[in-house]
Amino acid sequence: MSVYTHLTQQDIAQLLTRYDMGVLTSFKGIESGVENTNYFLDVDDNGQLRRYVLTLFEYLPADTLPFFINYTDALKASGLPVPNPIRDKRDVALQSVKGKPALIVPCFAGHHPDATNLTVNQCQQIGAMLAKIHRAGQGSSLYQENQRGLSWLDAQQQRLIPLLGKDDAHFMAEQWQSICDALKAFANLPTGLIHGDLFHNNVLFEQGRISAVIDFYQACNDWLIYDLAVTVNDWCLTDAFELDGQRIKALTESYAQVRPLTRNEQKAWPIMLRLAAFRFWVSRLITFVYPETQPGNEQEENLLRHFLDPNKFRDMLRKRTELLFGINT
């Protein structure tokens, strides 16, 4: 779902009075994403039409957002194509709209790649781009704990299991124990700042090249190899939830050309693919089972809801486990 908080033209026009951006001509809720409210804003800046994205954060507390602002500023300064926030007349990026923290960022040219036809070339590009993002963040003084890390997953799987059917509940408990046990062997993997959500719909291409990497709101400090696994599980996925050999080779090899993997990371690769699938199964289930109703948004016509199927990641996790152990779970 992408629009939890309904805004009127007057609400947005009032917000823009804080900026030197121009006059609002139109706006539209964005029907993608899961956790935040997003709007396209078309603004007339002295006769030149510019497009921006307004994001209202439905779950992230305001005190976590300076990290994302500083991180995207740093990536932009490193020459990477990321949308860092627009500052208002007082040089302030973080705003409040209807009691929600909010940011405005530029809207980059380009289109999301077709999920049904992700190419080897696109995977090569995103592998190299992810490694550049990791390189740019290594050694940074910025720090953000992973809000969807192991402790969160542990708490959420306990919360969800009583609500699931018998088979899914058993599978979730079994998988979580197995993953936790396996991770004990990998305490010293390289860490750094990660994107955390580098799915194909968070990348734009124009004329065959990456024009932007967007939506850094899951960014945090964590294992770099985990971020690579999250990316591979999306970009290299087949219709049967398996991994396409050519695409995974292209993506991981192009990544390693920029940031070579350690031997320990290579050993941890199978468990990271499982952890990535488990994480998104849990987070999609949370959104599906506990849809938040925002105050003032009771009327259905004021909401655009697009739930993403959590079972995709359950089935993906099953495939990753079968691949590792050669058994049916």
Tab-separated table of C-alpha atoms in Angstrom:
chain	number	residue	atom	x	y	z
A	1	MET	CA	0.000	0.000	0.000
A	2	SER	CA	1.314	3.476	-0.712
A	3	VAL	CA	-1.209	6.024	0.545
A	4	TYR	CA	-2.249	5.727	4.159
A	5	THR	CA	-2.515	9.464	4.831
A	6	HIS	CA	-4.829	11.389	2.529
A	7	LEU	CA	-3.678	14.895	1.573
A	8	THR	CA	-5.592	17.592	-0.255
A	9	GLN	CA	-4.166	20.059	-2.741
A	10	GLN	CA	-4.421	22.703	-0.038
A	11	ASP	CA	-2.365	20.550	2.373
A	12	ILE	CA	0.435	20.174	-0.150
A	13	ALA	CA	0.299	23.788	-1.331
A	14	GLN	CA	0.632	24.872	2.282
A	15	LEU	CA	3.676	22.644	2.703
A	16	LEU	CA	5.310	24.120	-0.399
A	17	THR	CA	5.094	27.653	1.035
A	18	ARG	CA	8.019	26.587	3.235
A	19	TYR	CA	10.154	26.064	0.099
A	20	ASP	CA	11.463	28.053	-2.878
A	21	MET	CA	10.330	25.342	-5.288
A	22	GLY	CA	7.482	26.986	-7.165
A	23	VAL	CA	3.721	26.492	-7.349
A	24	LEU	CA	1.940	23.143	-7.133
A	25	THR	CA	0.130	22.285	-10.379
A	26	SER	CA	-0.916	18.687	-9.653
A	27	PHE	CA	-0.271	15.759	-7.347
A	28	LYS	CA	-0.957	12.025	-7.335
A	29	GLY	CA	-0.677	9.177	-4.829
A	30	ILE	CA	1.908	6.578	-5.847
A	31	GLU	CA	0.500	3.055	-5.969
A	32	SER	CA	3.649	1.174	-4.999
A	33	GLY	CA	5.632	0.548	-1.884
A	34	VAL	CA	4.506	-0.967	1.386
A	35	GLU	CA	5.117	1.124	4.474
A	36	ASN	CA	5.110	4.833	3.600
A	37	THR	CA	2.715	7.275	1.956
A	38	ASN	CA	4.092	8.675	-1.311
A	39	TYR	CA	2.882	11.380	-3.668
A	40	PHE	CA	4.167	12.714	-6.973
A	41	LEU	CA	4.209	16.518	-6.896
A	42	ASP	CA	4.290	18.523	-10.138
A	43	VAL	CA	5.541	22.044	-9.494
A	44	ASP	CA	5.771	25.053	-11.808
A	45	ASP	CA	9.085	26.790	-11.130
A	46	ASN	CA	8.921	30.041	-13.126
A	47	GLY	CA	7.516	28.287	-16.170
A	48	GLN	CA	9.561	25.109	-15.832
A	49	LEU	CA	7.678	22.022	-14.692
A	50	ARG	CA	9.535	19.892	-12.163
A	51	ARG	CA	8.461	16.670	-10.483
A	52	TYR	CA	9.196	15.682	-6.883
A	53	VAL	CA	8.234	12.875	-4.520
A	54	LEU	CA	6.720	13.637	-1.127
A	55	THR	CA	7.085	10.822	1.417
A	56	LEU	CA	5.185	10.666	4.705
A	57	PHE	CA	6.610	8.137	7.152
A	58	GLU	CA	3.864	6.087	8.737
A	59	TYR	CA	6.043	3.947	11.006
A	60	LEU	CA	9.561	5.371	11.217
A	61	PRO	CA	9.944	7.810	14.124
A	62	ALA	CA	11.168	11.295	13.281
A	63	ASP	CA	14.342	10.906	15.325
A	64	THR	CA	15.583	8.125	12.989
A	65	LEU	CA	15.247	10.235	9.840
A	66	PRO	CA	18.333	12.486	10.135
A	67	PHE	CA	20.401	9.372	9.466
A	68	PHE	CA	18.665	8.791	6.113
A	69	ILE	CA	19.066	12.447	5.188
A	70	ASN	CA	22.780	12.437	6.011
A	71	TYR	CA	23.333	9.079	4.335
A	72	THR	CA	21.790	10.046	1.003
A	73	ASP	CA	23.635	13.376	1.158
A	74	ALA	CA	26.894	11.436	1.552
A	75	LEU	CA	26.064	9.055	-1.306
A	76	LYS	CA	25.178	12.007	-3.528
A	77	ALA	CA	28.494	13.634	-2.639
A	78	SER	CA	30.212	10.385	-3.708
A	79	GLY	CA	28.703	10.802	-7.164
A	80	LEU	CA	26.015	8.137	-6.855
A	81	PRO	CA	22.564	8.703	-8.409
A	82	VAL	CA	20.411	8.938	-5.281
A	83	PRO	CA	17.608	11.392	-4.369
A	84	ASN	CA	18.813	13.413	-1.398
A	85	PRO	CA	16.126	15.570	0.290
A	86	ILE	CA	15.233	19.124	-0.720
A	87	ARG	CA	15.861	21.785	1.955
A	88	ASP	CA	13.303	24.472	2.717
A	89	LYS	CA	13.898	28.229	3.066
A	90	ARG	CA	15.447	27.626	6.484
A	91	ASP	CA	17.734	24.886	5.130
A	92	VAL	CA	15.631	22.219	6.868
A	93	ALA	CA	14.915	18.909	5.141
A	94	LEU	CA	12.669	17.137	7.657
A	95	GLN	CA	9.077	18.398	7.760
A	96	SER	CA	5.861	17.444	9.556
A	97	VAL	CA	2.627	16.926	7.612
A	98	LYS	CA	-0.551	15.920	9.440
A	99	GLY	CA	1.576	14.837	12.364
A	100	LYS	CA	3.773	12.602	10.186
A	101	PRO	CA	7.470	13.201	9.480
A	102	ALA	CA	7.932	13.999	5.797
A	103	LEU	CA	10.600	14.599	3.159
A	104	ILE	CA	10.540	15.921	-0.409
A	105	VAL	CA	13.082	14.522	-2.871
A	106	PRO	CA	13.650	15.072	-6.605
A	107	CYS	CA	11.937	12.655	-8.976
A	108	PHE	CA	14.552	11.165	-11.293
A	109	ALA	CA	13.975	10.397	-14.954
A	110	GLY	CA	13.602	6.771	-15.957
A	111	HIS	CA	11.414	3.743	-15.373
A	112	HIS	CA	11.468	0.716	-13.124
A	113	PRO	CA	12.667	-2.402	-14.947
A	114	ASP	CA	10.104	-5.010	-15.934
A	115	ALA	CA	9.923	-7.579	-13.130
A	116	THR	CA	9.021	-10.309	-15.626
A	117	ASN	CA	12.012	-9.603	-17.872
A	118	LEU	CA	15.009	-8.591	-15.761
A	119	THR	CA	18.097	-8.972	-17.935
A	120	VAL	CA	21.673	-10.102	-17.389
A	121	ASN	CA	22.860	-6.598	-18.263
A	122	GLN	CA	20.552	-5.000	-15.690
A	123	CYS	CA	21.818	-7.464	-13.081
A	124	GLN	CA	25.417	-6.602	-13.936
A	125	GLN	CA	24.658	-2.926	-13.452
A	126	ILE	CA	22.845	-3.346	-10.149
A	127	GLY	CA	25.571	-5.617	-8.782
A	128	ALA	CA	28.233	-2.996	-9.472
A	129	MET	CA	25.989	-0.204	-8.148
A	130	LEU	CA	25.311	-2.023	-4.877
A	131	ALA	CA	29.041	-2.588	-4.373
A	132	LYS	CA	29.676	1.136	-4.971
A	133	ILE	CA	27.023	1.979	-2.376
A	134	HIS	CA	28.743	-0.366	0.079
A	135	ARG	CA	32.175	1.077	-0.716
A	136	ALA	CA	30.911	4.626	-0.233
A	137	GLY	CA	29.500	3.751	3.190
A	138	GLN	CA	32.459	1.816	4.553
A	139	GLY	CA	34.332	3.802	7.146
A	140	SER	CA	31.488	6.289	7.523
A	141	SER	CA	30.785	7.693	10.990
A	142	LEU	CA	27.044	7.371	10.301
A	143	TYR	CA	25.293	4.593	12.166
A	144	GLN	CA	21.744	3.279	12.194
A	145	GLU	CA	20.706	0.053	13.884
A	146	ASN	CA	18.764	-2.332	11.668
A	147	GLN	CA	15.172	-1.829	12.799
A	148	ARG	CA	14.287	-5.085	10.991
A	149	GLY	CA	17.269	-7.041	12.281
A	150	LEU	CA	17.560	-10.299	14.211
A	151	SER	CA	15.980	-9.085	17.455
A	152	TRP	CA	12.998	-7.664	15.552
A	153	LEU	CA	12.615	-10.874	13.557
A	154	ASP	CA	12.690	-12.933	16.733
A	155	ALA	CA	9.955	-10.838	18.320
A	156	GLN	CA	7.795	-10.783	15.190
A	157	GLN	CA	7.969	-14.512	14.468
A	158	GLN	CA	6.772	-15.149	18.028
A	159	ARG	CA	3.947	-12.665	17.421
A	160	LEU	CA	2.945	-14.241	14.107
A	161	ILE	CA	3.165	-17.966	14.774
A	162	PRO	CA	-0.083	-18.163	16.823
A	163	LEU	CA	-1.925	-16.487	13.930
A	164	LEU	CA	-0.697	-18.780	11.159
A	165	GLY	CA	-2.047	-22.077	9.933
A	166	LYS	CA	-0.444	-25.196	11.361
A	167	ASP	CA	1.903	-25.860	8.433
A	168	ASP	CA	3.105	-22.256	8.117
A	169	ALA	CA	3.526	-21.904	11.884
A	170	HIS	CA	5.659	-25.054	12.021
A	171	PHE	CA	7.702	-23.963	9.005
A	172	MET	CA	8.349	-20.498	10.438
A	173	ALA	CA	9.450	-21.801	13.847
A	174	GLU	CA	11.639	-24.481	12.288
A	175	GLN	CA	13.262	-22.070	9.860
A	176	TRP	CA	13.934	-19.393	12.437
A	177	GLN	CA	15.668	-21.856	14.756
A	178	SER	CA	17.705	-23.264	11.877
A	179	ILE	CA	18.741	-19.810	10.664
A	180	CYS	CA	19.735	-18.658	14.169
A	181	ASP	CA	21.800	-21.800	14.706
A	182	ALA	CA	23.595	-21.382	11.361
A	183	LEU	CA	24.367	-17.693	11.961
A	184	LYS	CA	26.424	-18.542	15.062
A	185	ALA	CA	29.262	-19.562	12.753
A	186	PHE	CA	29.415	-16.130	11.111
A	187	ALA	CA	30.040	-13.537	13.816
A	188	ASN	CA	32.787	-11.638	11.966
A	189	LEU	CA	31.333	-10.932	8.548
A	190	PRO	CA	32.108	-7.496	7.036
A	191	THR	CA	29.523	-4.902	8.021
A	192	GLY	CA	28.716	-1.398	6.881
A	193	LEU	CA	25.922	0.794	5.608
A	194	ILE	CA	23.460	-1.143	3.459
A	195	HIS	CA	20.445	-0.219	1.334
A	196	GLY	CA	18.395	-3.031	2.852
A	197	ASP	CA	15.628	-3.045	0.224
A	198	LEU	CA	17.253	-2.969	-3.214
A	199	PHE	CA	14.389	-4.547	-5.120
A	200	HIS	CA	13.930	-3.786	-8.809
A	201	ASN	CA	11.184	-1.251	-8.019
A	202	ASN	CA	13.724	0.842	-6.118
A	203	VAL	CA	15.871	1.367	-9.211
A	204	LEU	CA	15.229	3.473	-12.316
A	205	PHE	CA	16.719	2.904	-15.759
A	206	GLU	CA	16.889	5.400	-18.610
A	207	GLN	CA	18.198	4.465	-22.062
A	208	GLY	CA	19.422	1.158	-20.713
A	209	ARG	CA	21.463	2.575	-17.831
A	210	ILE	CA	20.723	3.057	-14.129
A	211	SER	CA	19.497	6.617	-13.627
A	212	ALA	CA	18.668	6.403	-9.908
A	213	VAL	CA	18.612	4.207	-6.829
A	214	ILE	CA	15.769	5.268	-4.546
A	215	ASP	CA	14.048	4.505	-1.225
A	216	PHE	CA	16.865	4.235	1.299
A	217	TYR	CA	14.454	4.102	4.234
A	218	GLN	CA	15.497	0.562	5.195
A	219	ALA	CA	19.160	1.588	5.154
A	220	CYS	CA	21.155	0.688	8.235
A	221	ASN	CA	24.379	-0.922	9.439
A	222	ASP	CA	24.425	-4.674	8.872
A	223	TRP	CA	26.241	-7.456	7.049
A	224	LEU	CA	27.108	-6.385	3.513
A	225	ILE	CA	26.596	-9.934	2.217
A	226	TYR	CA	23.036	-9.872	3.593
A	227	ASP	CA	22.277	-6.813	1.440
A	228	LEU	CA	23.628	-8.654	-1.597
A	229	ALA	CA	21.356	-11.612	-0.760
A	230	VAL	CA	18.277	-9.350	-0.505
A	231	THR	CA	19.120	-7.968	-3.947
A	232	VAL	CA	19.774	-11.347	-5.573
A	233	ASN	CA	16.554	-12.822	-4.177
A	234	ASP	CA	14.631	-10.210	-6.158
A	235	TRP	CA	16.675	-9.510	-9.283
A	236	CYS	CA	17.541	-13.135	-10.057
A	237	LEU	CA	14.193	-14.725	-9.219
A	238	THR	CA	12.387	-17.111	-11.572
A	239	ASP	CA	8.652	-17.732	-11.720
A	240	ALA	CA	9.262	-20.870	-9.626
A	241	PHE	CA	11.011	-18.780	-6.896
A	242	GLU	CA	14.364	-20.301	-7.795
A	243	LEU	CA	17.465	-18.329	-8.828
A	244	ASP	CA	18.391	-17.864	-12.479
A	245	GLY	CA	21.979	-18.994	-12.947
A	246	GLN	CA	22.999	-16.448	-15.582
A	247	ARG	CA	21.565	-13.476	-13.708
A	248	ILE	CA	22.995	-14.471	-10.334
A	249	LYS	CA	26.443	-14.975	-11.923
A	250	ALA	CA	26.258	-11.567	-13.615
A	251	LEU	CA	25.099	-9.756	-10.484
A	252	THR	CA	27.503	-11.325	-7.990
A	253	GLU	CA	30.533	-11.196	-10.272
A	254	SER	CA	29.998	-7.513	-11.104
A	255	TYR	CA	29.578	-6.823	-7.391
A	256	ALA	CA	32.803	-8.668	-6.555
A	257	GLN	CA	34.750	-6.698	-9.159
A	258	VAL	CA	34.071	-3.574	-7.078
A	259	ARG	CA	34.113	-5.160	-3.607
A	260	PRO	CA	35.564	-8.687	-3.509
A	261	LEU	CA	33.821	-11.084	-1.134
A	262	THR	CA	35.751	-12.594	1.741
A	263	ARG	CA	36.001	-16.350	2.093
A	264	ASN	CA	33.746	-16.203	5.141
A	265	GLU	CA	31.119	-14.263	3.170
A	266	GLN	CA	31.178	-16.923	0.464
A	267	LYS	CA	30.585	-19.604	3.097
A	268	ALA	CA	27.735	-17.566	4.592
A	269	TRP	CA	26.006	-17.062	1.235
A	270	PRO	CA	23.383	-19.862	1.499
A	271	ILE	CA	22.247	-18.809	4.976
A	272	MET	CA	22.070	-15.154	3.913
A	273	LEU	CA	19.740	-16.046	1.046
A	274	ARG	CA	17.504	-17.812	3.569
A	275	LEU	CA	17.696	-14.960	6.097
A	276	ALA	CA	16.743	-12.433	3.384
A	277	ALA	CA	13.728	-14.507	2.330
A	278	PHE	CA	12.670	-15.011	5.957
A	279	ARG	CA	12.947	-11.285	6.749
A	280	PHE	CA	10.637	-10.259	3.915
A	281	TRP	CA	8.195	-13.081	4.601
A	282	VAL	CA	7.848	-11.794	8.156
A	283	SER	CA	7.629	-8.102	7.235
A	284	ARG	CA	5.013	-8.720	4.525
A	285	LEU	CA	3.011	-10.862	6.938
A	286	ILE	CA	3.107	-8.075	9.522
A	287	THR	CA	1.689	-5.626	6.972
A	288	PHE	CA	-0.916	-8.166	5.851
A	289	VAL	CA	-2.021	-9.365	9.305
A	290	TYR	CA	-1.780	-6.031	11.111
A	291	PRO	CA	-2.835	-3.336	8.598
A	292	GLU	CA	-2.633	-0.015	10.389
A	293	THR	CA	-5.669	2.299	10.196
A	294	GLN	CA	-4.504	5.869	10.374
A	295	PRO	CA	-6.614	8.441	12.232
A	296	GLY	CA	-8.814	10.427	9.871
A	297	ASN	CA	-8.494	7.879	7.078
A	298	GLU	CA	-11.518	5.760	7.840
A	299	GLN	CA	-13.173	6.234	4.445
A	300	GLU	CA	-11.962	3.697	1.928
A	301	GLU	CA	-11.890	6.171	-0.943
A	302	ASN	CA	-9.151	8.038	0.900
A	303	LEU	CA	-6.854	4.991	0.862
A	304	LEU	CA	-4.878	3.281	-1.850
A	305	ARG	CA	-3.999	-0.155	-0.490
A	306	HIS	CA	-1.728	-2.559	-2.299
A	307	PHE	CA	-0.684	-5.484	-0.111
A	308	LEU	CA	2.225	-7.529	-1.409
A	309	ASP	CA	1.793	-11.292	-1.158
A	310	PRO	CA	3.796	-12.600	1.821
A	311	ASN	CA	3.573	-16.185	0.548
A	312	LYS	CA	6.012	-15.317	-2.236
A	313	PHE	CA	8.760	-15.083	0.358
A	314	ARG	CA	7.599	-18.189	2.218
A	315	ASP	CA	7.859	-20.166	-1.014
A	316	MET	CA	11.197	-18.522	-1.784
A	317	LEU	CA	12.481	-19.553	1.649
A	318	ARG	CA	11.327	-23.106	1.019
A	319	LYS	CA	13.248	-23.191	-2.268
A	320	ARG	CA	16.421	-21.792	-0.649
A	321	THR	CA	16.192	-24.453	2.068
A	322	GLU	CA	15.628	-27.242	-0.451
A	323	LEU	CA	18.658	-26.008	-2.411
A	324	LEU	CA	20.827	-26.053	0.712
A	325	PHE	CA	19.787	-29.407	2.165
A	326	GLY	CA	18.463	-31.175	-0.921
A	327	ILE	CA	15.218	-32.067	0.840
A	328	ASN	CA	11.578	-31.073	0.787
A	329	THR	CA	10.570	-29.119	3.895
